[in-house]
């Protein structure tokens, strides 16, 4: 028996699950992970705290993750308190809870593409109609007037903005976010999964929360905090939004282990953000190198770079894989996306790319 033989929802038939290729290669630069493992000091602190927590695993975890939310509020600043912060298993669960609460049958979500491909996927599985709107210009930016016009035209219940955008890497001006938030009849979600990697002086939509009570800023600990394996996402919003999300969250959705791991990592924020600074420098060097070798490169505020222009990007992707370097075939036609890795990984990437394109 196969999936096609099951009484599956009709709108899911023929679909493929989301996911980048998981291949055993020497240099994996396709999933935007932080390449630096936890330091021995952080690993030791994690081990101690997890061991202490393990003694109480016969009990349910703190249902409201109060300690973690307080730590996240302190990290974010901007006058936030725990009542304005919510956490879940990765930012994808955060986004799913938002659509469960504010989307659903008969409702629509709108996003500006190319962007994070999970936005339409999560919309679909929550039975929310997805409305894609093309980004304007060759740099895949988002014109504020065009964005507001799309919101007025479609009247979506949820609008997704991504800053920095995935897969293009560009941040949105705050004026664009504010204009969309003022025009939208429902909720506006600014997905800031890569916020910590932005270039100096690039502001966050967190600064707009006080003015726009239906604005939500979502983040993740997978990238800057190198916790992709722990699955921790969170958001900041008006307290009423947090209350609404608790109507759809599963009981005890965030394990005691997850909560203590995330809280421990936040205690090492200065150390981890130091690694982020290194990755920003490596990214900027990569952008300069790619442009110097004649590749088209989108300006990036994230820990990845979108580059091209390839007549056959699949052939380039395969050629690099043959050389042990895995990048992502995603985004606009004729482009590839590479995660910023360690200096050694980026050296291997440069060598493989020049060899493949020389052919």
PDB file of C-alpha atoms in Angstrom, residues 32-321:
ATOM      1  CA  UNK A  32      21.978  27.718   6.415  1.00  0.00           C
ATOM      2  CA  UNK A  33      23.261  26.113   9.598  1.00  0.00           C
ATOM      3  CA  UNK A  34      25.804  27.772  11.842  1.00  0.00           C
ATOM      4  CA  UNK A  35      29.034  25.841  11.136  1.00  0.00           C
ATOM      5  CA  UNK A  36      30.458  26.326  14.625  1.00  0.00           C
ATOM      6  CA  UNK A  37      29.672  23.692  17.249  1.00  0.00           C
ATOM      7  CA  UNK A  38      29.049  24.734  20.879  1.00  0.00           C
ATOM      8  CA  UNK A  39      32.229  25.630  22.737  1.00  0.00           C
ATOM      9  CA  UNK A  40      33.473  23.199  25.401  1.00  0.00           C
ATOM     10  CA  UNK A  41      32.221  25.642  28.053  1.00  0.00           C
ATOM     11  CA  UNK A  42      28.737  25.836  26.570  1.00  0.00           C
ATOM     12  CA  UNK A  43      28.636  22.079  25.985  1.00  0.00           C
ATOM     13  CA  UNK A  44      29.596  21.482  29.632  1.00  0.00           C
ATOM     14  CA  UNK A  45      26.898  23.895  30.855  1.00  0.00           C
ATOM     15  CA  UNK A  46      24.334  22.186  28.632  1.00  0.00           C
ATOM     16  CA  UNK A  47      25.340  18.790  30.005  1.00  0.00           C
ATOM     17  CA  UNK A  48      25.024  19.945  33.625  1.00  0.00           C
ATOM     18  CA  UNK A  49      21.652  21.585  33.150  1.00  0.00           C
ATOM     19  CA  UNK A  50      20.218  18.745  31.093  1.00  0.00           C
ATOM     20  CA  UNK A  51      21.393  16.266  33.724  1.00  0.00           C
ATOM     21  CA  UNK A  52      19.617  18.237  36.458  1.00  0.00           C
ATOM     22  CA  UNK A  53      16.469  18.465  34.337  1.00  0.00           C
ATOM     23  CA  UNK A  54      16.566  14.748  33.571  1.00  0.00           C
ATOM     24  CA  UNK A  55      15.871  13.956  37.226  1.00  0.00           C
ATOM     25  CA  UNK A  56      12.411  15.494  36.812  1.00  0.00           C
ATOM     26  CA  UNK A  57      11.392  14.107  33.438  1.00  0.00           C
ATOM     27  CA  UNK A  58       8.640  12.073  35.063  1.00  0.00           C
ATOM     28  CA  UNK A  59       6.786  15.400  35.395  1.00  0.00           C
ATOM     29  CA  UNK A  60       5.354  17.569  32.649  1.00  0.00           C
ATOM     30  CA  UNK A  61       7.403  20.637  31.685  1.00  0.00           C
ATOM     31  CA  UNK A  62       6.436  24.200  32.478  1.00  0.00           C
ATOM     32  CA  UNK A  63       3.497  24.556  30.119  1.00  0.00           C
ATOM     33  CA  UNK A  64       4.097  28.282  29.599  1.00  0.00           C
ATOM     34  CA  UNK A  65       7.924  28.124  29.389  1.00  0.00           C
ATOM     35  CA  UNK A  66       8.080  31.082  31.782  1.00  0.00           C
ATOM     36  CA  UNK A  67      11.845  31.001  32.439  1.00  0.00           C
ATOM     37  CA  UNK A  68      12.694  30.697  28.763  1.00  0.00           C
ATOM     38  CA  UNK A  69      10.295  33.448  27.720  1.00  0.00           C
ATOM     39  CA  UNK A  70      11.772  35.773  30.339  1.00  0.00           C
ATOM     40  CA  UNK A  71      15.273  35.037  29.032  1.00  0.00           C
ATOM     41  CA  UNK A  72      14.166  35.623  25.439  1.00  0.00           C
ATOM     42  CA  UNK A  73      12.503  38.922  26.368  1.00  0.00           C
ATOM     43  CA  UNK A  74      15.691  40.045  28.094  1.00  0.00           C
ATOM     44  CA  UNK A  75      17.743  39.081  25.038  1.00  0.00           C
ATOM     45  CA  UNK A  76      15.476  40.918  22.598  1.00  0.00           C
ATOM     46  CA  UNK A  77      15.244  44.109  24.650  1.00  0.00           C
ATOM     47  CA  UNK A  78      13.011  46.858  23.206  1.00  0.00           C
ATOM     48  CA  UNK A  79      11.067  46.972  26.477  1.00  0.00           C
ATOM     49  CA  UNK A  80       9.640  43.502  25.962  1.00  0.00           C
ATOM     50  CA  UNK A  81       8.441  41.380  28.863  1.00  0.00           C
ATOM     51  CA  UNK A  82       7.633  37.630  29.005  1.00  0.00           C
ATOM     52  CA  UNK A  83       3.972  38.312  28.252  1.00  0.00           C
ATOM     53  CA  UNK A  84       4.975  39.598  24.820  1.00  0.00           C
ATOM     54  CA  UNK A  85       7.129  36.588  23.910  1.00  0.00           C
ATOM     55  CA  UNK A  86       6.142  33.058  22.897  1.00  0.00           C
ATOM     56  CA  UNK A  87       8.299  30.014  22.138  1.00  0.00           C
ATOM     57  CA  UNK A  88       7.785  26.744  20.278  1.00  0.00           C
ATOM     58  CA  UNK A  89       9.626  23.904  18.539  1.00  0.00           C
ATOM     59  CA  UNK A  90      11.409  25.881  15.861  1.00  0.00           C
ATOM     60  CA  UNK A  91      10.106  28.964  14.098  1.00  0.00           C
ATOM     61  CA  UNK A  92       8.100  26.702  11.801  1.00  0.00           C
ATOM     62  CA  UNK A  93       5.877  25.662  14.714  1.00  0.00           C
ATOM     63  CA  UNK A  94       5.570  29.324  15.664  1.00  0.00           C
ATOM     64  CA  UNK A  95       4.360  30.101  12.135  1.00  0.00           C
ATOM     65  CA  UNK A  96       2.029  27.117  12.180  1.00  0.00           C
ATOM     66  CA  UNK A  97       0.436  28.281  15.426  1.00  0.00           C
ATOM     67  CA  UNK A  98      -0.040  31.754  13.942  1.00  0.00           C
ATOM     68  CA  UNK A  99      -1.879  30.282  10.952  1.00  0.00           C
ATOM     69  CA  UNK A 100      -3.909  27.957  13.167  1.00  0.00           C
ATOM     70  CA  UNK A 101      -5.074  30.968  15.148  1.00  0.00           C
ATOM     71  CA  UNK A 102      -5.474  33.569  12.417  1.00  0.00           C
ATOM     72  CA  UNK A 103      -5.708  31.547   9.191  1.00  0.00           C
ATOM     73  CA  UNK A 104      -7.674  28.400   8.381  1.00  0.00           C
ATOM     74  CA  UNK A 105     -10.568  27.487   6.075  1.00  0.00           C
ATOM     75  CA  UNK A 106     -11.986  30.468   4.241  1.00  0.00           C
ATOM     76  CA  UNK A 107      -9.013  32.657   5.131  1.00  0.00           C
ATOM     77  CA  UNK A 108      -5.949  33.710   3.132  1.00  0.00           C
ATOM     78  CA  UNK A 109      -2.249  34.291   3.709  1.00  0.00           C
ATOM     79  CA  UNK A 110      -0.189  36.453   1.379  1.00  0.00           C
ATOM     80  CA  UNK A 111       3.549  36.443   0.773  1.00  0.00           C
ATOM     81  CA  UNK A 112       6.014  38.073  -1.617  1.00  0.00           C
ATOM     82  CA  UNK A 113       8.005  35.546  -3.648  1.00  0.00           C
ATOM     83  CA  UNK A 114      10.668  34.349  -3.971  1.00  0.00           C
ATOM     84  CA  UNK A 115      10.743  33.876  -0.221  1.00  0.00           C
ATOM     85  CA  UNK A 116      10.814  31.158   2.425  1.00  0.00           C
ATOM     86  CA  UNK A 117       9.139  28.154   0.839  1.00  0.00           C
ATOM     87  CA  UNK A 118       7.635  26.934   4.115  1.00  0.00           C
ATOM     88  CA  UNK A 119       5.215  29.856   4.275  1.00  0.00           C
ATOM     89  CA  UNK A 120       2.939  28.422   1.549  1.00  0.00           C
ATOM     90  CA  UNK A 121       3.494  24.874   2.847  1.00  0.00           C
ATOM     91  CA  UNK A 122       2.338  25.726   6.371  1.00  0.00           C
ATOM     92  CA  UNK A 123      -0.527  27.747   4.921  1.00  0.00           C
ATOM     93  CA  UNK A 124      -1.630  24.729   2.913  1.00  0.00           C
ATOM     94  CA  UNK A 125      -1.558  22.272   5.811  1.00  0.00           C
ATOM     95  CA  UNK A 126      -3.584  24.676   7.965  1.00  0.00           C
ATOM     96  CA  UNK A 127      -6.160  24.945   5.150  1.00  0.00           C
ATOM     97  CA  UNK A 128      -5.297  28.593   4.557  1.00  0.00           C
ATOM     98  CA  UNK A 129      -5.404  29.789   0.953  1.00  0.00           C
ATOM     99  CA  UNK A 130      -1.991  31.045  -0.205  1.00  0.00           C
ATOM    100  CA  UNK A 131      -1.748  34.211  -2.311  1.00  0.00           C
ATOM    101  CA  UNK A 132       1.707  34.658  -3.909  1.00  0.00           C
ATOM    102  CA  UNK A 133       2.791  38.109  -5.069  1.00  0.00           C
ATOM    103  CA  UNK A 134       5.946  38.533  -7.156  1.00  0.00           C
ATOM    104  CA  UNK A 135       8.739  40.714  -5.861  1.00  0.00           C
ATOM    105  CA  UNK A 136       9.671  43.604  -8.110  1.00  0.00           C
ATOM    106  CA  UNK A 137      12.981  44.495  -9.711  1.00  0.00           C
ATOM    107  CA  UNK A 138      16.086  42.536 -10.590  1.00  0.00           C
ATOM    108  CA  UNK A 139      17.324  42.634  -6.984  1.00  0.00           C
ATOM    109  CA  UNK A 140      14.160  40.857  -5.738  1.00  0.00           C
ATOM    110  CA  UNK A 141      13.384  43.793  -3.473  1.00  0.00           C
ATOM    111  CA  UNK A 142       9.941  44.785  -2.305  1.00  0.00           C
ATOM    112  CA  UNK A 143       8.521  48.145  -3.285  1.00  0.00           C
ATOM    113  CA  UNK A 144       6.417  49.546  -0.440  1.00  0.00           C
ATOM    114  CA  UNK A 145       3.759  50.946  -2.744  1.00  0.00           C
ATOM    115  CA  UNK A 146       3.399  47.676  -4.651  1.00  0.00           C
ATOM    116  CA  UNK A 147       3.227  45.724  -1.386  1.00  0.00           C
ATOM    117  CA  UNK A 148       0.510  47.962   0.027  1.00  0.00           C
ATOM    118  CA  UNK A 149      -1.404  47.740  -3.253  1.00  0.00           C
ATOM    119  CA  UNK A 150      -1.288  43.927  -3.074  1.00  0.00           C
ATOM    120  CA  UNK A 151      -2.590  44.013   0.490  1.00  0.00           C
ATOM    121  CA  UNK A 152      -5.451  46.328  -0.490  1.00  0.00           C
ATOM    122  CA  UNK A 153      -6.260  44.163  -3.508  1.00  0.00           C
ATOM    123  CA  UNK A 154      -6.305  40.775  -1.778  1.00  0.00           C
ATOM    124  CA  UNK A 155      -7.307  41.712   1.804  1.00  0.00           C
ATOM    125  CA  UNK A 156      -5.397  38.771   3.358  1.00  0.00           C
ATOM    126  CA  UNK A 157      -5.923  37.606   6.917  1.00  0.00           C
ATOM    127  CA  UNK A 158      -2.179  37.060   7.348  1.00  0.00           C
ATOM    128  CA  UNK A 159       0.707  38.765   5.529  1.00  0.00           C
ATOM    129  CA  UNK A 160       4.211  37.282   5.575  1.00  0.00           C
ATOM    130  CA  UNK A 161       7.226  39.543   5.249  1.00  0.00           C
ATOM    131  CA  UNK A 162      10.718  38.026   5.431  1.00  0.00           C
ATOM    132  CA  UNK A 163      13.655  40.144   6.551  1.00  0.00           C
ATOM    133  CA  UNK A 164      16.357  39.182   5.779  1.00  0.00           C
ATOM    134  CA  UNK A 165      14.661  37.382   2.946  1.00  0.00           C
ATOM    135  CA  UNK A 166      15.340  33.725   2.190  1.00  0.00           C
ATOM    136  CA  UNK A 167      16.722  32.846  -0.377  1.00  0.00           C
ATOM    137  CA  UNK A 168      17.782  36.307  -1.589  1.00  0.00           C
ATOM    138  CA  UNK A 169      19.264  37.626   1.664  1.00  0.00           C
ATOM    139  CA  UNK A 170      18.051  41.247   1.572  1.00  0.00           C
ATOM    140  CA  UNK A 171      16.500  43.049   4.551  1.00  0.00           C
ATOM    141  CA  UNK A 172      13.353  45.139   4.274  1.00  0.00           C
ATOM    142  CA  UNK A 173      13.345  48.855   5.089  1.00  0.00           C
ATOM    143  CA  UNK A 174      11.302  49.564   8.212  1.00  0.00           C
ATOM    144  CA  UNK A 175       9.216  51.973   6.162  1.00  0.00           C
ATOM    145  CA  UNK A 176       8.005  49.061   4.026  1.00  0.00           C
ATOM    146  CA  UNK A 177       7.110  46.958   7.060  1.00  0.00           C
ATOM    147  CA  UNK A 178       5.288  49.876   8.672  1.00  0.00           C
ATOM    148  CA  UNK A 179       3.352  50.635   5.486  1.00  0.00           C
ATOM    149  CA  UNK A 180       2.195  47.028   5.140  1.00  0.00           C
ATOM    150  CA  UNK A 181       1.298  46.819   8.843  1.00  0.00           C
ATOM    151  CA  UNK A 182      -0.791  49.989   8.538  1.00  0.00           C
ATOM    152  CA  UNK A 183      -2.600  48.706   5.429  1.00  0.00           C
ATOM    153  CA  UNK A 184      -3.211  45.085   6.411  1.00  0.00           C
ATOM    154  CA  UNK A 185      -6.673  44.157   7.685  1.00  0.00           C
ATOM    155  CA  UNK A 186      -5.315  41.184   9.662  1.00  0.00           C
ATOM    156  CA  UNK A 187      -2.011  39.991  11.084  1.00  0.00           C
ATOM    157  CA  UNK A 188       1.427  40.846   9.692  1.00  0.00           C
ATOM    158  CA  UNK A 189       4.276  38.428  10.385  1.00  0.00           C
ATOM    159  CA  UNK A 190       7.870  39.568   9.904  1.00  0.00           C
ATOM    160  CA  UNK A 191      10.011  36.445   9.696  1.00  0.00           C
ATOM    161  CA  UNK A 192      13.408  37.486  11.080  1.00  0.00           C
ATOM    162  CA  UNK A 193      15.042  34.062  11.235  1.00  0.00           C
ATOM    163  CA  UNK A 194      18.388  35.556  10.131  1.00  0.00           C
ATOM    164  CA  UNK A 195      18.127  38.855  11.993  1.00  0.00           C
ATOM    165  CA  UNK A 196      21.413  38.584  13.888  1.00  0.00           C
ATOM    166  CA  UNK A 197      23.374  38.358  10.632  1.00  0.00           C
ATOM    167  CA  UNK A 198      22.241  41.738   9.316  1.00  0.00           C
ATOM    168  CA  UNK A 199      24.830  44.342   8.479  1.00  0.00           C
ATOM    169  CA  UNK A 200      25.543  46.932  11.167  1.00  0.00           C
ATOM    170  CA  UNK A 201      22.834  49.555  11.502  1.00  0.00           C
ATOM    171  CA  UNK A 202      20.061  47.506   9.896  1.00  0.00           C
ATOM    172  CA  UNK A 203      17.014  47.877  12.204  1.00  0.00           C
ATOM    173  CA  UNK A 204      14.592  45.184  13.322  1.00  0.00           C
ATOM    174  CA  UNK A 205      10.811  45.219  13.045  1.00  0.00           C
ATOM    175  CA  UNK A 206      10.840  44.827  16.837  1.00  0.00           C
ATOM    176  CA  UNK A 207      11.007  48.615  16.931  1.00  0.00           C
ATOM    177  CA  UNK A 208       7.528  48.784  15.358  1.00  0.00           C
ATOM    178  CA  UNK A 209       5.673  46.516  17.783  1.00  0.00           C
ATOM    179  CA  UNK A 210       4.445  49.297  20.039  1.00  0.00           C
ATOM    180  CA  UNK A 211       2.817  51.112  17.113  1.00  0.00           C
ATOM    181  CA  UNK A 212       1.236  48.055  15.459  1.00  0.00           C
ATOM    182  CA  UNK A 213      -0.595  45.639  17.807  1.00  0.00           C
ATOM    183  CA  UNK A 214      -1.264  43.139  14.989  1.00  0.00           C
ATOM    184  CA  UNK A 215       2.409  42.887  14.066  1.00  0.00           C
ATOM    185  CA  UNK A 216       4.352  39.713  14.932  1.00  0.00           C
ATOM    186  CA  UNK A 217       8.141  39.301  14.730  1.00  0.00           C
ATOM    187  CA  UNK A 218       9.278  35.672  14.574  1.00  0.00           C
ATOM    188  CA  UNK A 219      12.822  34.470  15.223  1.00  0.00           C
ATOM    189  CA  UNK A 220      14.762  31.226  15.627  1.00  0.00           C
ATOM    190  CA  UNK A 221      17.676  29.950  17.716  1.00  0.00           C
ATOM    191  CA  UNK A 222      18.720  27.579  14.933  1.00  0.00           C
ATOM    192  CA  UNK A 223      20.972  30.044  13.139  1.00  0.00           C
ATOM    193  CA  UNK A 224      22.763  32.637  15.265  1.00  0.00           C
ATOM    194  CA  UNK A 225      22.610  30.470  18.397  1.00  0.00           C
ATOM    195  CA  UNK A 226      23.795  27.327  16.584  1.00  0.00           C
ATOM    196  CA  UNK A 227      20.868  25.318  17.971  1.00  0.00           C
ATOM    197  CA  UNK A 228      19.445  23.820  14.786  1.00  0.00           C
ATOM    198  CA  UNK A 229      19.393  20.423  16.502  1.00  0.00           C
ATOM    199  CA  UNK A 230      17.448  21.707  19.508  1.00  0.00           C
ATOM    200  CA  UNK A 231      14.494  23.139  17.515  1.00  0.00           C
ATOM    201  CA  UNK A 232      13.673  26.417  19.253  1.00  0.00           C
ATOM    202  CA  UNK A 233      11.738  29.265  17.685  1.00  0.00           C
ATOM    203  CA  UNK A 234      10.036  32.256  19.248  1.00  0.00           C
ATOM    204  CA  UNK A 235       8.129  35.437  18.530  1.00  0.00           C
ATOM    205  CA  UNK A 236       7.481  38.864  19.970  1.00  0.00           C
ATOM    206  CA  UNK A 237       4.056  40.462  19.736  1.00  0.00           C
ATOM    207  CA  UNK A 238       1.276  42.156  21.672  1.00  0.00           C
ATOM    208  CA  UNK A 239       0.235  40.172  24.793  1.00  0.00           C
ATOM    209  CA  UNK A 240      -3.180  39.545  23.215  1.00  0.00           C
ATOM    210  CA  UNK A 241      -1.472  37.753  20.319  1.00  0.00           C
ATOM    211  CA  UNK A 242       0.388  35.497  22.761  1.00  0.00           C
ATOM    212  CA  UNK A 243      -2.916  34.756  24.503  1.00  0.00           C
ATOM    213  CA  UNK A 244      -4.494  33.852  21.168  1.00  0.00           C
ATOM    214  CA  UNK A 245      -1.694  31.423  20.298  1.00  0.00           C
ATOM    215  CA  UNK A 246      -2.220  29.558  23.548  1.00  0.00           C
ATOM    216  CA  UNK A 247      -5.656  28.603  22.245  1.00  0.00           C
ATOM    217  CA  UNK A 248      -4.050  26.449  19.540  1.00  0.00           C
ATOM    218  CA  UNK A 249      -0.806  25.263  21.120  1.00  0.00           C
ATOM    219  CA  UNK A 250      -0.648  21.629  22.142  1.00  0.00           C
ATOM    220  CA  UNK A 251      -0.442  20.894  25.879  1.00  0.00           C
ATOM    221  CA  UNK A 252       3.142  20.941  27.157  1.00  0.00           C
ATOM    222  CA  UNK A 253       4.350  21.449  23.598  1.00  0.00           C
ATOM    223  CA  UNK A 254       7.876  22.527  24.564  1.00  0.00           C
ATOM    224  CA  UNK A 255       9.823  19.823  26.406  1.00  0.00           C
ATOM    225  CA  UNK A 256      11.711  20.494  29.627  1.00  0.00           C
ATOM    226  CA  UNK A 257      14.941  19.541  27.857  1.00  0.00           C
ATOM    227  CA  UNK A 258      14.311  21.989  25.024  1.00  0.00           C
ATOM    228  CA  UNK A 259      13.522  24.782  27.458  1.00  0.00           C
ATOM    229  CA  UNK A 260      16.665  24.311  29.538  1.00  0.00           C
ATOM    230  CA  UNK A 261      18.899  23.954  26.462  1.00  0.00           C
ATOM    231  CA  UNK A 262      17.577  27.204  24.989  1.00  0.00           C
ATOM    232  CA  UNK A 263      17.840  29.090  28.294  1.00  0.00           C
ATOM    233  CA  UNK A 264      21.414  27.876  28.739  1.00  0.00           C
ATOM    234  CA  UNK A 265      22.388  28.996  25.246  1.00  0.00           C
ATOM    235  CA  UNK A 266      21.011  32.464  25.970  1.00  0.00           C
ATOM    236  CA  UNK A 267      23.424  32.698  28.902  1.00  0.00           C
ATOM    237  CA  UNK A 268      26.223  32.361  26.320  1.00  0.00           C
ATOM    238  CA  UNK A 269      24.744  34.958  23.938  1.00  0.00           C
ATOM    239  CA  UNK A 270      27.875  37.118  23.849  1.00  0.00           C
ATOM    240  CA  UNK A 271      30.057  34.165  22.856  1.00  0.00           C
ATOM    241  CA  UNK A 272      27.627  32.953  20.197  1.00  0.00           C
ATOM    242  CA  UNK A 273      27.092  36.390  18.711  1.00  0.00           C
ATOM    243  CA  UNK A 274      30.866  36.683  18.433  1.00  0.00           C
ATOM    244  CA  UNK A 275      30.710  33.749  16.017  1.00  0.00           C
ATOM    245  CA  UNK A 276      27.962  35.576  14.139  1.00  0.00           C
ATOM    246  CA  UNK A 277      30.311  38.524  13.635  1.00  0.00           C
ATOM    247  CA  UNK A 278      32.896  36.160  12.132  1.00  0.00           C
ATOM    248  CA  UNK A 279      30.277  34.729   9.785  1.00  0.00           C
ATOM    249  CA  UNK A 280      29.216  38.212   8.665  1.00  0.00           C
ATOM    250  CA  UNK A 281      32.806  39.003   7.776  1.00  0.00           C
ATOM    251  CA  UNK A 282      33.142  35.707   5.910  1.00  0.00           C
ATOM    252  CA  UNK A 283      29.898  36.435   4.041  1.00  0.00           C
ATOM    253  CA  UNK A 284      31.038  39.878   2.955  1.00  0.00           C
ATOM    254  CA  UNK A 285      34.350  38.463   1.763  1.00  0.00           C
ATOM    255  CA  UNK A 286      32.485  35.793  -0.189  1.00  0.00           C
ATOM    256  CA  UNK A 287      30.232  38.355  -1.866  1.00  0.00           C
ATOM    257  CA  UNK A 288      33.273  40.393  -2.899  1.00  0.00           C
ATOM    258  CA  UNK A 289      35.067  37.290  -4.202  1.00  0.00           C
ATOM    259  CA  UNK A 290      32.054  36.084  -6.213  1.00  0.00           C
ATOM    260  CA  UNK A 291      31.561  39.491  -7.810  1.00  0.00           C
ATOM    261  CA  UNK A 292      35.270  39.692  -8.542  1.00  0.00           C
ATOM    262  CA  UNK A 293      34.970  36.445 -10.504  1.00  0.00           C
ATOM    263  CA  UNK A 294      32.055  37.700 -12.574  1.00  0.00           C
ATOM    264  CA  UNK A 295      29.130  36.076 -10.756  1.00  0.00           C
ATOM    265  CA  UNK A 296      25.876  37.930 -10.164  1.00  0.00           C
ATOM    266  CA  UNK A 297      25.345  38.188  -6.406  1.00  0.00           C
ATOM    267  CA  UNK A 298      22.388  39.419  -4.375  1.00  0.00           C
ATOM    268  CA  UNK A 299      23.339  41.668  -1.452  1.00  0.00           C
ATOM    269  CA  UNK A 300      22.915  39.599   1.712  1.00  0.00           C
ATOM    270  CA  UNK A 301      22.100  40.362   5.342  1.00  0.00           C
ATOM    271  CA  UNK A 302      21.902  36.655   6.162  1.00  0.00           C
ATOM    272  CA  UNK A 303      24.342  33.758   6.610  1.00  0.00           C
ATOM    273  CA  UNK A 304      23.958  32.728   2.979  1.00  0.00           C
ATOM    274  CA  UNK A 305      24.499  34.175  -0.464  1.00  0.00           C
ATOM    275  CA  UNK A 306      22.392  33.784  -3.623  1.00  0.00           C
ATOM    276  CA  UNK A 307      24.534  33.830  -6.751  1.00  0.00           C
ATOM    277  CA  UNK A 308      24.467  33.044 -10.482  1.00  0.00           C
ATOM    278  CA  UNK A 309      23.831  33.547 -13.376  1.00  0.00           C
ATOM    279  CA  UNK A 310      23.980  29.947 -14.642  1.00  0.00           C
ATOM    280  CA  UNK A 311      22.589  28.677 -17.930  1.00  0.00           C
ATOM    281  CA  UNK A 312      22.222  25.257 -16.282  1.00  0.00           C
ATOM    282  CA  UNK A 313      22.306  25.597 -12.522  1.00  0.00           C
ATOM    283  CA  UNK A 314      21.547  21.900 -12.044  1.00  0.00           C
ATOM    284  CA  UNK A 315      24.743  21.004 -13.861  1.00  0.00           C
ATOM    285  CA  UNK A 316      26.728  23.347 -11.628  1.00  0.00           C
ATOM    286  CA  UNK A 317      25.045  21.905  -8.531  1.00  0.00           C
ATOM    287  CA  UNK A 318      25.906  18.353  -9.621  1.00  0.00           C
ATOM    288  CA  UNK A 319      29.476  19.310 -10.506  1.00  0.00           C
ATOM    289  CA  UNK A 320      30.048  20.786  -7.074  1.00  0.00           C
ATOM    290  CA  UNK A 321      28.486  17.762  -5.398  1.00  0.00           C
TER     291      UNK A 321
END
